[in-house]
Amino acid sequence: HGETLIPDGPELVASFLESETDVAARRNAFLMILHEAEDLAIQFLAKNIEEVGKYGDGFALLVLELTRGVCRKDPSQKSRFVRVLFQMLSSNSASVSYEAAWTLVSLSSAPTAVRAAAVTYTNLLNSQNDNNVKMIVLERIDALKAKHSKILQELLMDILRALSSPNPDICKKVLDVAMDIVTPRNVTEVVATLKREVQKTTQENDSTMEAKGMVYRNMLITAIHGCAVRFPEVAESVVHTLMDFLSTDGGMQVVIFVRAIIEQYPDLRAALLAKLMTTLDEVSSNSVACVCLWILGEYTESSDSLKEAFSAITEQVGEPPFYQTEASAQEEAAADAAGPKLVTKNVVLADGTYATQTVYSEPKAVISDNTPHLRKMLIGGDIFLGEILASCLTKLCLRASDFSEVDAVELKKMIAKSVMTMCGIVKMAEKCVNAQKSSLADCKERVALCCRALLDPKATEVLKKTLTQDGKATFALFLKTLKDKEAKETKKSDDKPPATQADDLIHFRQLRSMAVQGGDVDLDDGSDLERATGYAGAGSILSNELSHVYQLSGFADPVYAEAFVTVHDYDIVLEFLVINRTGNTLGNLTVELSTMGDMKIVERPQSHSIGPLDQITIRASIKVSSTETGYIFGTIVYDDMSTNEKGYINLNDIHMDIMDYIRPATCTDEMFRSMWAEFEWENKVAISTSITGLVEFLDHIVKSTKMRCLTPHDSNEKGSFLAANLYARSVFGEDALVNVSVEKKDDNDGKLAGYIRIRSKTQGIALSLGDRITSVQRGLTA
């Protein structure tokens, strides 16, 4: 009624605005004329454009809202607002400068405008302490990268300054954005920055690095690896620096990087192999030691390096046996006997009461173990490492036979030493009692093959090429496959279909008006109507919404109720449709809710009165704090105004599915194995399904659980066994790991058998995901 009561309201407020000095009053007055008389707002802005910066943050945000609204209606007005937008980019308020930056980018794609907005984003990224703000700004920079990558390349070093954040998620996003805009011009600076960051991770007194830990170091090593693969000129400068980290918790990432560099750049092999031999005694990880031995066995090709590698390895391994003898076992038992002693005594507490205190007392142990790491691993029962060691020594001996510099006596000593070491490995495998005991048969077969290759001339002739050449060729093919796959994925993401084909007809409606009146069909009517009503592609949206509607009461109940459930990350919004089926007015009608699981009711439904045969919509909000299956229970309570009786209707429960919180995600194989070993909750589900195809079953599980398959597989491959790893992450940042091991057995009428194992850090995900997998596979059982 404003126009009727105060016809000249906007003019009065505009005159008030001219003389007002209070910040809040000026802002509210400008808000009024912004909505009631846009022309007056534009006139005031044009007159006071120099003073806008003094009017406060609230006023500046309203000016940005006015700018977006006017330019959306009339794009020709953009030039009138460019000056004020550039002025707001340098505002002291982070919110104003951020809003001005994205408003400028949305209105103009000119390089000057985009560069100014990008500079503003990078300043915000490095000046704000809030991690949420940093993540939002990085998302904006990532969006700019798609169309304006050349401009962002100028600001790459400023973006990398955000790596100083203690939050690993921020660092990961920074690296994701930065690695896509690395060019030959700036790769040297980028790699130097990444090397400095890697070296910082070794500083024990740096609390920021301790917070980020191993995850951050692995991210940096992966980024450096990517730069070295794309730009070979920097490979030599980084690989020597990274090899100093072979003995750290990020050693696996480093050794995989070194392995790829050695294969792809033959000129660097001699220096890298020499460095690897000198650092072999520092390696304490079994998996890293395995890769190091494989590299030495495959790429050591000169006579001097062969001798050096053989002596370095055998020095680290030592003489057999590689298991604890009775004497060492007795020493260990004696050390345990002289271990901690239990001492119990009475003490007086602070409040004067008495208590019994039990403590362990033990003498300070003097550690003097000089056993090399490689020998320790073998004595610890690592059979797989022993097999790789046997294969490495065999390859070195076979290659040594091709060099005249290695005389026959020295070669025989090498072979004898190798065979003795292999016998010790088999003996260790027979005596070990750990989880690798099942590998005994494989170990005997592999070591016997290596011994035959060294001792039997006929076997040597047959196996020499396979052992010394085919391994490198297969690894080179593997690297080429990875590169082709990455190129294909990059091309797939870049090749977006055009919105409109170049040869499509253009319909000029104004020129066709007479034809339409004559009964011709206007081809644009249907699409215009869909756009105007917002119904374009709504068929799928409607079916998706109907799948989240739950009937809560029966059709014969006095009150019919159904609920539409909307899940948005941490929030669940319930919309109850309540219909009065009776001829009486129902008062104080309330939907009383309760939950089971990690859900908390934030907004409880209010009481309402419903007339006869009337209906009403009631809303409620629920917060979710973890990923697990939950239930929502409810009761409708009301007073019948005619009979003064109180009525109760128990509602059906609403089942919240875990799939609403699960999102497909990706991670490296090393991260998957690390999390698999770390997570303590496991759920094992037996496979029982009517699906007969291995790949078909895997695709069904992936689709039904919203997970991503990390194991590449070809649908055309024929086989009787399939193993794959699946990974997903919840909206709460929780990881879900799934391993599918399925076999097609001929003795089981061709049916699939096997197990699906789920691991997670929390019990809720493991149980809920197991229930989901059980239900979807049983749904297809005949």
Coordinates of N, CA, C and O in Angstrom, one line a residue, residues 37-119:
A37 N 12.4 3.1 -6.7 CA 12.7 4.0 -7.8 C 14.1 3.8 -8.2 O 15.0 4.5 -7.7
E38 N 14.4 2.9 -9.0 CA 15.8 2.6 -9.4 C 16.5 3.7 -10.1 O 17.7 3.9 -9.9
D39 N 15.7 4.5 -10.9 CA 16.3 5.7 -11.5 C 16.9 6.7 -10.5 O 18.0 7.3 -10.8
L40 N 16.2 6.9 -9.4 CA 16.7 7.8 -8.4 C 18.0 7.3 -7.8 O 18.9 8.1 -7.5
A41 N 18.0 6.0 -7.6 CA 19.2 5.4 -7.0 C 20.4 5.6 -7.9 O 21.5 5.9 -7.5
I42 N 20.2 5.4 -9.3 CA 21.3 5.6 -10.2 C 21.7 7.0 -10.2 O 23.0 7.3 -10.3
Q43 N 20.8 7.9 -10.2 CA 21.1 9.4 -10.2 C 22.0 9.7 -8.9 O 23.0 10.4 -9.0
F44 N 21.6 9.2 -7.8 CA 22.3 9.5 -6.6 C 23.7 8.9 -6.6 O 24.7 9.6 -6.2
L45 N 23.8 7.7 -7.2 CA 25.2 7.1 -7.3 C 26.1 7.9 -8.3 O 27.2 8.1 -8.0
A46 N 25.5 8.3 -9.4 CA 26.3 9.1 -10.4 C 26.8 10.4 -9.8 O 27.9 10.8 -10.0
K47 N 26.0 11.0 -8.9 CA 26.3 12.3 -8.3 C 27.4 12.2 -7.2 O 28.2 13.0 -7.1
N48 N 27.3 11.0 -6.5 CA 28.2 10.9 -5.4 C 29.2 9.7 -5.5 O 29.6 9.0 -4.6
I49 N 29.6 9.4 -6.8 CA 30.4 8.3 -7.1 C 31.8 8.4 -6.4 O 32.4 7.4 -6.0
E50 N 32.3 9.6 -6.2 CA 33.6 9.7 -5.5 C 33.5 9.4 -4.0 O 34.5 9.1 -3.4
E51 N 32.3 9.6 -3.4 CA 32.2 9.4 -2.0 C 31.7 8.0 -1.6 O 31.5 7.8 -0.4
V52 N 31.5 7.1 -2.5 CA 30.9 5.8 -2.2 C 31.8 5.1 -1.2 O 31.3 4.4 -0.2
G53 N 33.1 5.2 -1.3 CA 34.0 4.5 -0.4 C 33.8 4.9 1.1 O 34.2 4.2 2.0
K54 N 33.3 6.1 1.3 CA 33.1 6.6 2.7 C 31.8 6.3 3.3 O 31.5 6.6 4.5
Y55 N 30.9 5.7 2.5 CA 29.5 5.4 3.0 C 29.4 4.1 3.7 O 28.3 3.8 4.1
G56 N 30.4 3.3 3.9 CA 30.3 2.1 4.7 C 30.2 0.9 3.8 O 29.8 0.9 2.6
D57 N 30.4 -0.3 4.4 CA 30.4 -1.6 3.7 C 28.9 -1.9 3.2 O 28.7 -2.4 2.1
G58 N 28.0 -1.7 4.1 CA 26.6 -2.0 3.8 C 26.1 -1.2 2.5 O 25.4 -1.8 1.7
F59 N 26.5 0.0 2.4 CA 26.1 0.8 1.3 C 26.8 0.3 0.0 O 26.2 0.2 -1.0
A60 N 28.0 0.0 0.2 CA 28.8 -0.5 -1.0 C 28.2 -1.8 -1.5 O 28.1 -2.0 -2.8
L61 N 27.7 -2.7 -0.6 CA 27.1 -4.0 -1.1 C 25.8 -3.7 -1.8 O 25.4 -4.4 -2.8
L62 N 25.0 -2.7 -1.4 CA 23.8 -2.3 -2.1 C 24.1 -1.7 -3.5 O 23.4 -2.0 -4.4
V63 N 25.2 -1.0 -3.6 CA 25.6 -0.5 -4.9 C 25.9 -1.6 -5.9 O 25.6 -1.6 -7.0
L64 N 26.6 -2.7 -5.3 CA 26.9 -3.8 -6.2 C 25.6 -4.6 -6.6 O 25.5 -5.0 -7.7
E65 N 24.7 -4.6 -5.7 CA 23.4 -5.3 -6.0 C 22.7 -4.5 -7.1 O 22.1 -5.0 -8.1
L66 N 22.7 -3.1 -7.0 CA 22.1 -2.3 -8.0 C 22.8 -2.5 -9.4 O 22.2 -2.6 -10.4
T67 N 24.2 -2.6 -9.3 CA 24.9 -2.8 -10.6 C 24.5 -4.0 -11.3 O 24.3 -4.0 -12.5
R68 N 24.4 -5.1 -10.5 CA 24.1 -6.4 -11.1 C 22.7 -6.4 -11.7 O 22.4 -6.9 -12.8
G69 N 21.7 -5.8 -11.0 CA 20.3 -5.7 -11.4 C 20.2 -4.9 -12.7 O 19.5 -5.3 -13.7
V70 N 20.8 -3.7 -12.7 CA 20.7 -2.8 -13.9 C 21.4 -3.4 -15.1 O 20.8 -3.4 -16.2
C71 N 22.6 -4.0 -15.0 CA 23.3 -4.5 -16.1 C 22.6 -5.8 -16.6 O 22.8 -6.1 -17.8
R72 N 21.9 -6.5 -15.8 CA 21.2 -7.7 -16.2 C 20.1 -7.3 -17.1 O 19.7 -8.0 -18.1
K73 N 19.4 -6.2 -16.8 CA 18.3 -5.7 -17.6 C 18.7 -5.1 -18.9 O 18.2 -5.3 -19.9
D74 N 19.8 -4.2 -18.7 CA 20.2 -3.5 -19.9 C 21.8 -3.5 -19.9 O 22.5 -2.7 -19.3
P75 N 22.3 -4.5 -20.7 CA 23.8 -4.6 -20.7 C 24.5 -3.4 -21.2 O 25.7 -3.2 -20.9
S76 N 23.8 -2.5 -21.9 CA 24.5 -1.3 -22.4 C 24.9 -0.3 -21.3 O 25.6 0.6 -21.5
Q77 N 24.4 -0.5 -20.1 CA 24.6 0.3 -19.0 C 25.9 0.0 -18.2 O 26.3 0.6 -17.2
K78 N 26.6 -1.1 -18.7 CA 27.8 -1.5 -18.0 C 28.9 -0.4 -17.8 O 29.5 -0.3 -16.7
S79 N 29.1 0.4 -18.8 CA 30.1 1.4 -18.7 C 29.9 2.4 -17.6 O 30.9 3.0 -17.1
R80 N 28.7 2.6 -17.2 CA 28.4 3.6 -16.2 C 28.9 3.1 -14.8 O 29.1 3.9 -13.9
F81 N 29.0 1.8 -14.6 CA 29.3 1.2 -13.3 C 30.8 0.7 -13.2 O 31.2 0.3 -12.1
V82 N 31.5 0.7 -14.3 CA 32.9 0.1 -14.3 C 33.8 0.9 -13.3 O 34.5 0.3 -12.5
R83 N 33.6 2.2 -13.3 CA 34.5 3.0 -12.4 C 34.3 2.7 -11.0 O 35.2 2.5 -10.2
V84 N 33.0 2.6 -10.6 CA 32.7 2.3 -9.2 C 33.2 0.9 -8.8 O 33.6 0.7 -7.6
L85 N 33.1 0.0 -9.7 CA 33.5 -1.4 -9.4 C 35.0 -1.5 -9.2 O 35.5 -2.1 -8.2
F86 N 35.8 -0.8 -10.1 CA 37.2 -0.8 -9.9 C 37.6 -0.1 -8.6 O 38.6 -0.4 -7.9
Q87 N 36.8 0.9 -8.2 CA 37.1 1.6 -6.9 C 36.8 0.7 -5.7 O 37.6 0.7 -4.7
M88 N 35.8 -0.2 -5.8 CA 35.5 -1.1 -4.7 C 36.5 -2.2 -4.6 O 36.5 -2.9 -3.6
L89 N 37.2 -2.5 -5.7 CA 38.1 -3.7 -5.6 C 39.2 -3.4 -4.5 O 39.8 -4.4 -3.9
S90 N 39.5 -2.1 -4.3 CA 40.6 -1.8 -3.3 C 40.0 -1.5 -2.0 O 40.7 -0.9 -1.1
S91 N 38.8 -1.9 -1.7 CA 38.1 -1.6 -0.4 C 38.8 -2.4 0.7 O 39.4 -3.4 0.5
N92 N 38.8 -1.8 1.9 CA 39.4 -2.4 3.1 C 38.6 -3.6 3.6 O 39.1 -4.4 4.3
S93 N 37.3 -3.6 3.2 CA 36.4 -4.7 3.6 C 36.6 -5.9 2.6 O 36.5 -5.7 1.4
A94 N 36.8 -7.1 3.2 CA 37.0 -8.3 2.4 C 35.7 -8.6 1.6 O 35.8 -9.0 0.5
S95 N 34.6 -8.5 2.3 CA 33.3 -8.8 1.6 C 33.0 -7.9 0.4 O 32.6 -8.4 -0.6
V96 N 33.3 -6.6 0.6 CA 33.0 -5.7 -0.5 C 34.0 -6.0 -1.7 O 33.5 -6.0 -2.9
S97 N 35.3 -6.1 -1.4 CA 36.2 -6.4 -2.5 C 35.9 -7.7 -3.2 O 36.0 -7.8 -4.5
Y98 N 35.5 -8.7 -2.5 CA 35.1 -10.0 -3.1 C 33.9 -9.9 -4.0 O 33.9 -10.4 -5.1
E99 N 32.9 -9.3 -3.4 CA 31.6 -9.1 -4.2 C 31.9 -8.2 -5.5 O 31.4 -8.5 -6.6
A100 N 32.8 -7.2 -5.3 CA 33.1 -6.4 -6.5 C 33.9 -7.2 -7.5 O 33.6 -7.0 -8.7
A101 N 34.7 -8.1 -7.1 CA 35.5 -8.9 -8.0 C 34.7 -9.8 -8.9 O 34.8 -9.8 -10.1
W102 N 33.8 -10.5 -8.2 CA 33.0 -11.5 -9.0 C 31.9 -10.8 -9.8 O 31.5 -11.2 -10.9
T103 N 31.4 -9.6 -9.3 CA 30.5 -8.8 -10.1 C 31.2 -8.3 -11.4 O 30.6 -8.4 -12.5
L104 N 32.4 -7.8 -11.3 CA 33.2 -7.3 -12.4 C 33.4 -8.5 -13.4 O 33.2 -8.2 -14.6
V105 N 33.7 -9.7 -13.0 CA 34.0 -10.8 -13.9 C 32.7 -11.2 -14.6 O 32.7 -11.5 -15.8
S106 N 31.6 -11.1 -13.9 CA 30.3 -11.5 -14.5 C 29.8 -10.5 -15.5 O 29.0 -10.9 -16.4
L107 N 30.2 -9.3 -15.4 CA 29.8 -8.2 -16.3 C 30.7 -8.1 -17.5 O 30.3 -7.6 -18.6
S108 N 32.0 -8.4 -17.3 CA 33.0 -8.1 -18.4 C 34.0 -9.2 -18.5 O 34.4 -9.8 -17.4
S109 N 34.4 -9.6 -19.7 CA 35.4 -10.6 -19.9 C 36.7 -9.9 -20.5 O 37.6 -10.6 -21.0
A110 N 36.8 -8.6 -20.4 CA 38.0 -7.9 -20.9 C 39.2 -8.3 -20.0 O 39.0 -8.4 -18.8
P111 N 40.3 -8.4 -20.6 CA 41.5 -8.8 -19.9 C 41.8 -7.9 -18.7 O 42.3 -8.4 -17.6
T112 N 41.6 -6.6 -18.8 CA 41.9 -5.7 -17.7 C 41.0 -5.9 -16.5 O 41.5 -6.0 -15.4
A113 N 39.7 -6.2 -16.8 CA 38.8 -6.4 -15.7 C 39.1 -7.8 -15.0 O 39.1 -7.9 -13.8
V114 N 39.4 -8.8 -15.9 CA 39.6 -10.1 -15.3 C 40.9 -10.1 -14.5 O 41.0 -10.7 -13.4
R115 N 41.9 -9.3 -15.0 CA 43.2 -9.2 -14.2 C 43.0 -8.5 -12.9 O 43.5 -9.0 -11.9
A116 N 42.2 -7.5 -12.9 CA 42.0 -6.8 -11.6 C 41.2 -7.6 -10.6 O 41.5 -7.7 -9.4
A117 N 40.2 -8.4 -11.1 CA 39.5 -9.3 -10.3 C 40.4 -10.4 -9.7 O 40.4 -10.8 -8.5
A118 N 41.3 -11.0 -10.6 CA 42.2 -12.0 -10.2 C 43.2 -11.5 -9.1 O 43.5 -12.2 -8.1
V119 N 43.7 -10.3 -9.3 CA 44.6 -9.7 -8.3 C 43.9 -9.6 -6.9 O 44.4 -9.9 -5.9

